[in-house]
Amino acid sequence: MGGIIILSGCSLRNSEINTSVQGLVNNIDTGEVMQNNVIENLSAEQQDVELNKALATLKTTRKTGGETIKDGMSTSIIPNGADLPNQPKNKPEFNESYNSVLQLIALTNDYVQNVLKIPKRSYGYDITPAVDPRILAIYDDKDKGVATGYTNENIEIYEYETEVDDSYSYLFLVRDSKESPWKIIHHGTSYKEQ
C-alpha cells in the first residue's frame, strides 16, 4: 500500500535508516492481495474480491495508526491507496488552500457526527478522502450521477465508517468554483444513486 511513513527515533545512522525504511516499505502489504498487473487479468468479480481485501487492510492500518516498532524505531504508516488498481485517469491533484482543507474536514466531521449521528468509536471517527477506485471512477465517467453539472476540480468524495464496524459509505461534496465553499450533496454507496 502506498502511504506516508513517519519515523521517530534517532539511534540509527542514515544508512541504517534508509535500509530500515526500505524494508518497512517493502513489508507494507495488503495481506493476500495480488499485484496490479495480475489483478487486471482477473474476472471483474475476482478483481472486486482482491480490491476488497486491499481496502480492508488499508482501512484497518489507517484506523490502528499502522505503528510498527523495529530496532528501536517507531514507524507510523498512513496508507493513501494510490497504488490500488484501476485508479481514475482524470482525478485532479488535490491542491487546496489550507482554509479549504479545514472547511472540508469541519464539514465532513460535522455531517458524520451531527447529521448522520454515527457513534464515536474508541479510535474516534474514520473519515478520510475516498480511496476506492470504484467510487473514484466518477472522475472518468461522463455521467457524474449526483454530481452532474460539476467539473472534476469541483468534486470531492470522502469515505466514512458507518455505524456498522468496517462498513463504509461516502459523502459527495461539490462547489461551484474554486472560490466557493464545499457542500455535501449526497451520502451513500454510489454516485449513481439518487
PDB file of C-alpha atoms in Angstrom:
ATOM      1  CA  MET A   1       0.000   0.000   0.000  1.00  0.00           C
ATOM      2  CA  GLY A   2       1.290   3.421  -0.761  1.00  0.00           C
ATOM      3  CA  GLY A   3       1.288   5.800   2.115  1.00  0.00           C
ATOM      4  CA  ILE A   4       3.051   8.288   4.250  1.00  0.00           C
ATOM      5  CA  ILE A   5       5.715   6.935   6.587  1.00  0.00           C
ATOM      6  CA  ILE A   6       6.503   8.819   9.760  1.00  0.00           C
ATOM      7  CA  LEU A   7       9.605   7.742  11.675  1.00  0.00           C
ATOM      8  CA  SER A   8      10.688   8.618  15.165  1.00  0.00           C
ATOM      9  CA  GLY A   9      13.848   7.630  16.965  1.00  0.00           C
ATOM     10  CA  CYS A  10      17.402   8.723  16.373  1.00  0.00           C
ATOM     11  CA  SER A  11      19.580   5.802  17.383  1.00  0.00           C
ATOM     12  CA  LEU A  12      20.227   4.673  13.787  1.00  0.00           C
ATOM     13  CA  ARG A  13      22.734   6.062  11.281  1.00  0.00           C
ATOM     14  CA  ASN A  14      21.481   7.356   7.906  1.00  0.00           C
ATOM     15  CA  SER A  15      22.422   4.159   6.056  1.00  0.00           C
ATOM     16  CA  GLU A  16      20.624   2.074   8.679  1.00  0.00           C
ATOM     17  CA  ILE A  17      17.586   4.344   8.476  1.00  0.00           C
ATOM     18  CA  ASN A  18      17.462   4.077   4.683  1.00  0.00           C
ATOM     19  CA  THR A  19      17.736   0.288   4.846  1.00  0.00           C
ATOM     20  CA  SER A  20      15.155   0.117   7.633  1.00  0.00           C
ATOM     21  CA  VAL A  21      12.703   2.401   5.801  1.00  0.00           C
ATOM     22  CA  GLN A  22      13.082   0.408   2.571  1.00  0.00           C
ATOM     23  CA  GLY A  23      12.428  -2.788   4.499  1.00  0.00           C
ATOM     24  CA  LEU A  24       9.319  -1.283   6.068  1.00  0.00           C
ATOM     25  CA  VAL A  25       8.056  -0.045   2.707  1.00  0.00           C
ATOM     26  CA  ASN A  26       8.602  -3.483   1.209  1.00  0.00           C
ATOM     27  CA  ASN A  27       6.719  -5.028   4.118  1.00  0.00           C
ATOM     28  CA  ILE A  28       3.658  -2.784   3.766  1.00  0.00           C
ATOM     29  CA  ASP A  29       1.410  -5.318   2.183  1.00  0.00           C
ATOM     30  CA  THR A  30      -2.253  -5.865   1.676  1.00  0.00           C
ATOM     31  CA  GLY A  31      -2.438  -9.355   3.062  1.00  0.00           C
ATOM     32  CA  GLU A  32      -3.136 -11.779   0.258  1.00  0.00           C
ATOM     33  CA  VAL A  33      -3.726  -9.084  -2.362  1.00  0.00           C
ATOM     34  CA  MET A  34      -2.155  -9.669  -5.768  1.00  0.00           C
ATOM     35  CA  GLN A  35      -0.067  -7.218  -7.784  1.00  0.00           C
ATOM     36  CA  ASN A  36      -1.949  -4.766 -10.036  1.00  0.00           C
ATOM     37  CA  ASN A  37      -0.836  -6.410 -13.298  1.00  0.00           C
ATOM     38  CA  VAL A  38      -2.161  -9.772 -12.069  1.00  0.00           C
ATOM     39  CA  ILE A  39      -5.418  -8.261 -10.758  1.00  0.00           C
ATOM     40  CA  GLU A  40      -6.164  -6.651 -14.120  1.00  0.00           C
ATOM     41  CA  ASN A  41      -6.176 -10.112 -15.772  1.00  0.00           C
ATOM     42  CA  LEU A  42      -8.831 -11.488 -13.387  1.00  0.00           C
ATOM     43  CA  SER A  43     -12.573 -11.540 -13.925  1.00  0.00           C
ATOM     44  CA  ALA A  44     -14.488  -8.467 -12.719  1.00  0.00           C
ATOM     45  CA  GLU A  45     -15.869 -10.476  -9.793  1.00  0.00           C
ATOM     46  CA  GLN A  46     -12.414 -11.689  -8.702  1.00  0.00           C
ATOM     47  CA  GLN A  47     -10.993  -8.165  -9.142  1.00  0.00           C
ATOM     48  CA  ASP A  48     -13.643  -6.920  -6.690  1.00  0.00           C
ATOM     49  CA  VAL A  49     -12.668  -9.654  -4.206  1.00  0.00           C
ATOM     50  CA  GLU A  50      -8.975  -8.708  -4.390  1.00  0.00           C
ATOM     51  CA  LEU A  51      -9.731  -4.985  -4.219  1.00  0.00           C
ATOM     52  CA  ASN A  52     -11.968  -5.507  -1.179  1.00  0.00           C
ATOM     53  CA  LYS A  53      -9.107  -7.351   0.558  1.00  0.00           C
ATOM     54  CA  ALA A  54      -6.717  -4.477  -0.178  1.00  0.00           C
ATOM     55  CA  LEU A  55      -9.225  -1.877   1.019  1.00  0.00           C
ATOM     56  CA  ALA A  56      -9.922  -3.796   4.242  1.00  0.00           C
ATOM     57  CA  THR A  57      -6.205  -3.953   5.017  1.00  0.00           C
ATOM     58  CA  LEU A  58      -5.731  -0.271   4.177  1.00  0.00           C
ATOM     59  CA  LYS A  59      -8.608   0.816   6.407  1.00  0.00           C
ATOM     60  CA  THR A  60      -7.506  -1.376   9.312  1.00  0.00           C
ATOM     61  CA  THR A  61      -3.996   0.072   9.080  1.00  0.00           C
ATOM     62  CA  ARG A  62      -5.412   3.575   8.923  1.00  0.00           C
ATOM     63  CA  LYS A  63      -7.623   3.063  11.996  1.00  0.00           C
ATOM     64  CA  THR A  64      -4.902   1.470  14.086  1.00  0.00           C
ATOM     65  CA  GLY A  65      -2.297   4.026  13.060  1.00  0.00           C
ATOM     66  CA  GLY A  66      -0.133   1.387  11.416  1.00  0.00           C
ATOM     67  CA  GLU A  67       2.526   1.796  14.075  1.00  0.00           C
ATOM     68  CA  THR A  68       5.474  -0.591  13.950  1.00  0.00           C
ATOM     69  CA  ILE A  69       8.408  -0.658  16.343  1.00  0.00           C
ATOM     70  CA  LYS A  70      11.555  -2.223  14.943  1.00  0.00           C
ATOM     71  CA  ASP A  71      15.152  -1.782  16.054  1.00  0.00           C
ATOM     72  CA  GLY A  72      14.134   0.995  18.453  1.00  0.00           C
ATOM     73  CA  MET A  73      12.397   2.995  15.747  1.00  0.00           C
ATOM     74  CA  SER A  74       8.698   3.783  15.826  1.00  0.00           C
ATOM     75  CA  THR A  75       7.085   3.961  12.392  1.00  0.00           C
ATOM     76  CA  SER A  76       3.569   5.133  11.620  1.00  0.00           C
ATOM     77  CA  ILE A  77       2.211   4.273   8.214  1.00  0.00           C
ATOM     78  CA  ILE A  78      -0.787   6.168   6.895  1.00  0.00           C
ATOM     79  CA  PRO A  79      -1.909   4.452   3.672  1.00  0.00           C
ATOM     80  CA  ASN A  80      -3.290   6.602   0.870  1.00  0.00           C
ATOM     81  CA  GLY A  81      -4.464   3.923  -1.592  1.00  0.00           C
ATOM     82  CA  ALA A  82      -2.563   5.437  -4.529  1.00  0.00           C
ATOM     83  CA  ASP A  83      -1.287   2.046  -5.640  1.00  0.00           C
ATOM     84  CA  LEU A  84      -4.665   0.317  -5.777  1.00  0.00           C
ATOM     85  CA  PRO A  85      -5.549  -0.937  -9.275  1.00  0.00           C
ATOM     86  CA  ASN A  86      -7.921   0.841 -11.673  1.00  0.00           C
ATOM     87  CA  GLN A  87      -7.200   4.372 -10.456  1.00  0.00           C
ATOM     88  CA  PRO A  88      -9.095   7.087 -12.382  1.00  0.00           C
ATOM     89  CA  LYS A  89      -7.150   8.861 -15.114  1.00  0.00           C
ATOM     90  CA  ASN A  90      -8.928  12.205 -14.714  1.00  0.00           C
ATOM     91  CA  LYS A  91      -8.859  12.751 -10.953  1.00  0.00           C
ATOM     92  CA  PRO A  92      -7.298  16.166 -10.421  1.00  0.00           C
ATOM     93  CA  GLU A  93      -4.438  16.661  -7.988  1.00  0.00           C
ATOM     94  CA  PHE A  94      -5.804  17.767  -4.634  1.00  0.00           C
ATOM     95  CA  ASN A  95      -4.237  21.197  -4.411  1.00  0.00           C
ATOM     96  CA  GLU A  96      -6.386  23.091  -1.942  1.00  0.00           C
ATOM     97  CA  SER A  97      -5.673  26.045   0.293  1.00  0.00           C
ATOM     98  CA  TYR A  98      -5.259  25.468   3.996  1.00  0.00           C
ATOM     99  CA  ASN A  99      -8.654  27.111   4.644  1.00  0.00           C
ATOM    100  CA  SER A 100     -10.353  24.892   2.064  1.00  0.00           C
ATOM    101  CA  VAL A 101      -8.886  21.772   3.679  1.00  0.00           C
ATOM    102  CA  LEU A 102     -10.035  22.948   7.115  1.00  0.00           C
ATOM    103  CA  GLN A 103     -13.506  23.577   5.726  1.00  0.00           C
ATOM    104  CA  LEU A 104     -13.643  20.071   4.207  1.00  0.00           C
ATOM    105  CA  ILE A 105     -12.574  18.490   7.491  1.00  0.00           C
ATOM    106  CA  ALA A 106     -15.074  20.517   9.541  1.00  0.00           C
ATOM    107  CA  LEU A 107     -17.898  19.893   7.059  1.00  0.00           C
ATOM    108  CA  THR A 108     -17.392  16.130   6.803  1.00  0.00           C
ATOM    109  CA  ASN A 109     -16.858  15.654  10.535  1.00  0.00           C
ATOM    110  CA  ASP A 110     -19.937  17.721  11.383  1.00  0.00           C
ATOM    111  CA  TYR A 111     -22.064  15.801   8.877  1.00  0.00           C
ATOM    112  CA  VAL A 112     -20.998  12.365  10.150  1.00  0.00           C
ATOM    113  CA  GLN A 113     -21.388  13.324  13.807  1.00  0.00           C
ATOM    114  CA  ASN A 114     -24.451  15.580  13.787  1.00  0.00           C
ATOM    115  CA  VAL A 115     -26.463  14.736  10.667  1.00  0.00           C
ATOM    116  CA  LEU A 116     -25.791  11.006  10.306  1.00  0.00           C
ATOM    117  CA  LYS A 117     -25.243  10.660  14.081  1.00  0.00           C
ATOM    118  CA  ILE A 118     -22.591   7.950  13.706  1.00  0.00           C
ATOM    119  CA  PRO A 119     -21.420   6.890  17.178  1.00  0.00           C
ATOM    120  CA  LYS A 120     -17.832   7.727  18.084  1.00  0.00           C
ATOM    121  CA  ARG A 121     -15.587   4.700  18.489  1.00  0.00           C
ATOM    122  CA  SER A 122     -12.587   4.295  20.782  1.00  0.00           C
ATOM    123  CA  TYR A 123     -10.291   5.454  17.950  1.00  0.00           C
ATOM    124  CA  GLY A 124     -12.629   8.315  17.013  1.00  0.00           C
ATOM    125  CA  TYR A 125     -14.153   8.643  13.548  1.00  0.00           C
ATOM    126  CA  ASP A 126     -12.672   7.191  10.376  1.00  0.00           C
ATOM    127  CA  ILE A 127     -13.398   9.954   7.846  1.00  0.00           C
ATOM    128  CA  THR A 128     -10.921  10.445   5.003  1.00  0.00           C
ATOM    129  CA  PRO A 129     -10.771  11.212   1.307  1.00  0.00           C
ATOM    130  CA  ALA A 130     -12.134   8.205  -0.585  1.00  0.00           C
ATOM    131  CA  VAL A 131      -9.639   5.633  -1.876  1.00  0.00           C
ATOM    132  CA  ASP A 132     -11.860   3.033  -3.570  1.00  0.00           C
ATOM    133  CA  PRO A 133     -11.263   3.301  -7.345  1.00  0.00           C
ATOM    134  CA  ARG A 134     -14.842   2.137  -7.980  1.00  0.00           C
ATOM    135  CA  ILE A 135     -16.112   5.339  -6.326  1.00  0.00           C
ATOM    136  CA  LEU A 136     -13.322   7.493  -7.754  1.00  0.00           C
ATOM    137  CA  ALA A 137     -14.495   6.345 -11.215  1.00  0.00           C
ATOM    138  CA  ILE A 138     -16.765   9.416 -11.091  1.00  0.00           C
ATOM    139  CA  TYR A 139     -13.777  11.417 -12.355  1.00  0.00           C
ATOM    140  CA  ASP A 140     -13.575   9.356 -15.576  1.00  0.00           C
ATOM    141  CA  ASP A 141     -17.322   8.867 -16.018  1.00  0.00           C
ATOM    142  CA  LYS A 142     -19.245  11.214 -18.339  1.00  0.00           C
ATOM    143  CA  ASP A 143     -22.331  10.521 -16.209  1.00  0.00           C
ATOM    144  CA  LYS A 144     -21.403  12.135 -12.888  1.00  0.00           C
ATOM    145  CA  GLY A 145     -24.675  10.992 -11.313  1.00  0.00           C
ATOM    146  CA  VAL A 146     -25.362  13.039  -8.196  1.00  0.00           C
ATOM    147  CA  ALA A 147     -22.595  15.481  -9.214  1.00  0.00           C
ATOM    148  CA  THR A 148     -23.930  16.161 -12.711  1.00  0.00           C
ATOM    149  CA  GLY A 149     -23.061  19.692 -13.795  1.00  0.00           C
ATOM    150  CA  TYR A 150     -19.839  19.895 -11.769  1.00  0.00           C
ATOM    151  CA  THR A 151     -16.310  19.648 -13.147  1.00  0.00           C
ATOM    152  CA  ASN A 152     -13.782  17.219 -11.686  1.00  0.00           C
ATOM    153  CA  GLU A 153     -11.949  20.078  -9.919  1.00  0.00           C
ATOM    154  CA  ASN A 154     -15.150  20.834  -8.016  1.00  0.00           C
ATOM    155  CA  ILE A 155     -15.986  17.299  -6.895  1.00  0.00           C
ATOM    156  CA  GLU A 156     -14.551  15.679  -3.777  1.00  0.00           C
ATOM    157  CA  ILE A 157     -15.506  12.375  -2.157  1.00  0.00           C
ATOM    158  CA  TYR A 158     -14.922  11.404   1.447  1.00  0.00           C
ATOM    159  CA  GLU A 159     -15.462   7.991   2.959  1.00  0.00           C
ATOM    160  CA  TYR A 160     -16.665   7.372   6.478  1.00  0.00           C
ATOM    161  CA  GLU A 161     -17.176   4.321   8.639  1.00  0.00           C
ATOM    162  CA  THR A 162     -20.881   3.823   9.205  1.00  0.00           C
ATOM    163  CA  GLU A 163     -22.476   2.726  12.472  1.00  0.00           C
ATOM    164  CA  VAL A 164     -21.545  -0.847  11.425  1.00  0.00           C
ATOM    165  CA  ASP A 165     -17.885  -1.618  12.135  1.00  0.00           C
ATOM    166  CA  ASP A 166     -15.744  -1.847   8.985  1.00  0.00           C
ATOM    167  CA  SER A 167     -18.638  -0.801   6.735  1.00  0.00           C
ATOM    168  CA  TYR A 168     -18.062   2.363   4.701  1.00  0.00           C
ATOM    169  CA  SER A 169     -20.189   4.854   2.842  1.00  0.00           C
ATOM    170  CA  TYR A 170     -19.380   8.084   1.005  1.00  0.00           C
ATOM    171  CA  LEU A 171     -20.001  11.805   1.210  1.00  0.00           C
ATOM    172  CA  PHE A 172     -20.194  13.524  -2.174  1.00  0.00           C
ATOM    173  CA  LEU A 173     -19.082  17.135  -1.987  1.00  0.00           C
ATOM    174  CA  VAL A 174     -19.206  19.796  -4.681  1.00  0.00           C
ATOM    175  CA  ARG A 175     -18.577  23.504  -5.060  1.00  0.00           C
ATOM    176  CA  ASP A 176     -19.494  25.994  -7.755  1.00  0.00           C
ATOM    177  CA  SER A 177     -15.918  27.245  -8.248  1.00  0.00           C
ATOM    178  CA  LYS A 178     -12.525  27.124  -6.531  1.00  0.00           C
ATOM    179  CA  GLU A 179     -13.513  30.217  -4.542  1.00  0.00           C
ATOM    180  CA  SER A 180     -16.860  28.736  -3.434  1.00  0.00           C
ATOM    181  CA  PRO A 181     -17.388  26.749  -0.238  1.00  0.00           C
ATOM    182  CA  TRP A 182     -17.799  22.975  -0.398  1.00  0.00           C
ATOM    183  CA  LYS A 183     -21.229  21.460   0.250  1.00  0.00           C
ATOM    184  CA  ILE A 184     -22.394  17.888   0.717  1.00  0.00           C
ATOM    185  CA  ILE A 185     -24.980  16.949  -1.883  1.00  0.00           C
ATOM    186  CA  HIS A 186     -25.312  13.228  -1.238  1.00  0.00           C
ATOM    187  CA  HIS A 187     -24.266  10.386   1.026  1.00  0.00           C
ATOM    188  CA  GLY A 188     -24.409   6.744   0.040  1.00  0.00           C
ATOM    189  CA  THR A 189     -22.501   3.922  -1.578  1.00  0.00           C
ATOM    190  CA  SER A 190     -22.694   5.126  -5.183  1.00  0.00           C
ATOM    191  CA  TYR A 191     -22.629   8.402  -7.091  1.00  0.00           C
ATOM    192  CA  LYS A 192     -25.296   6.951  -9.429  1.00  0.00           C
ATOM    193  CA  GLU A 193     -27.978   6.663  -6.763  1.00  0.00           C
ATOM    194  CA  GLN A 194     -30.445   9.445  -6.057  1.00  0.00           C
TER     195      GLN A 194
END
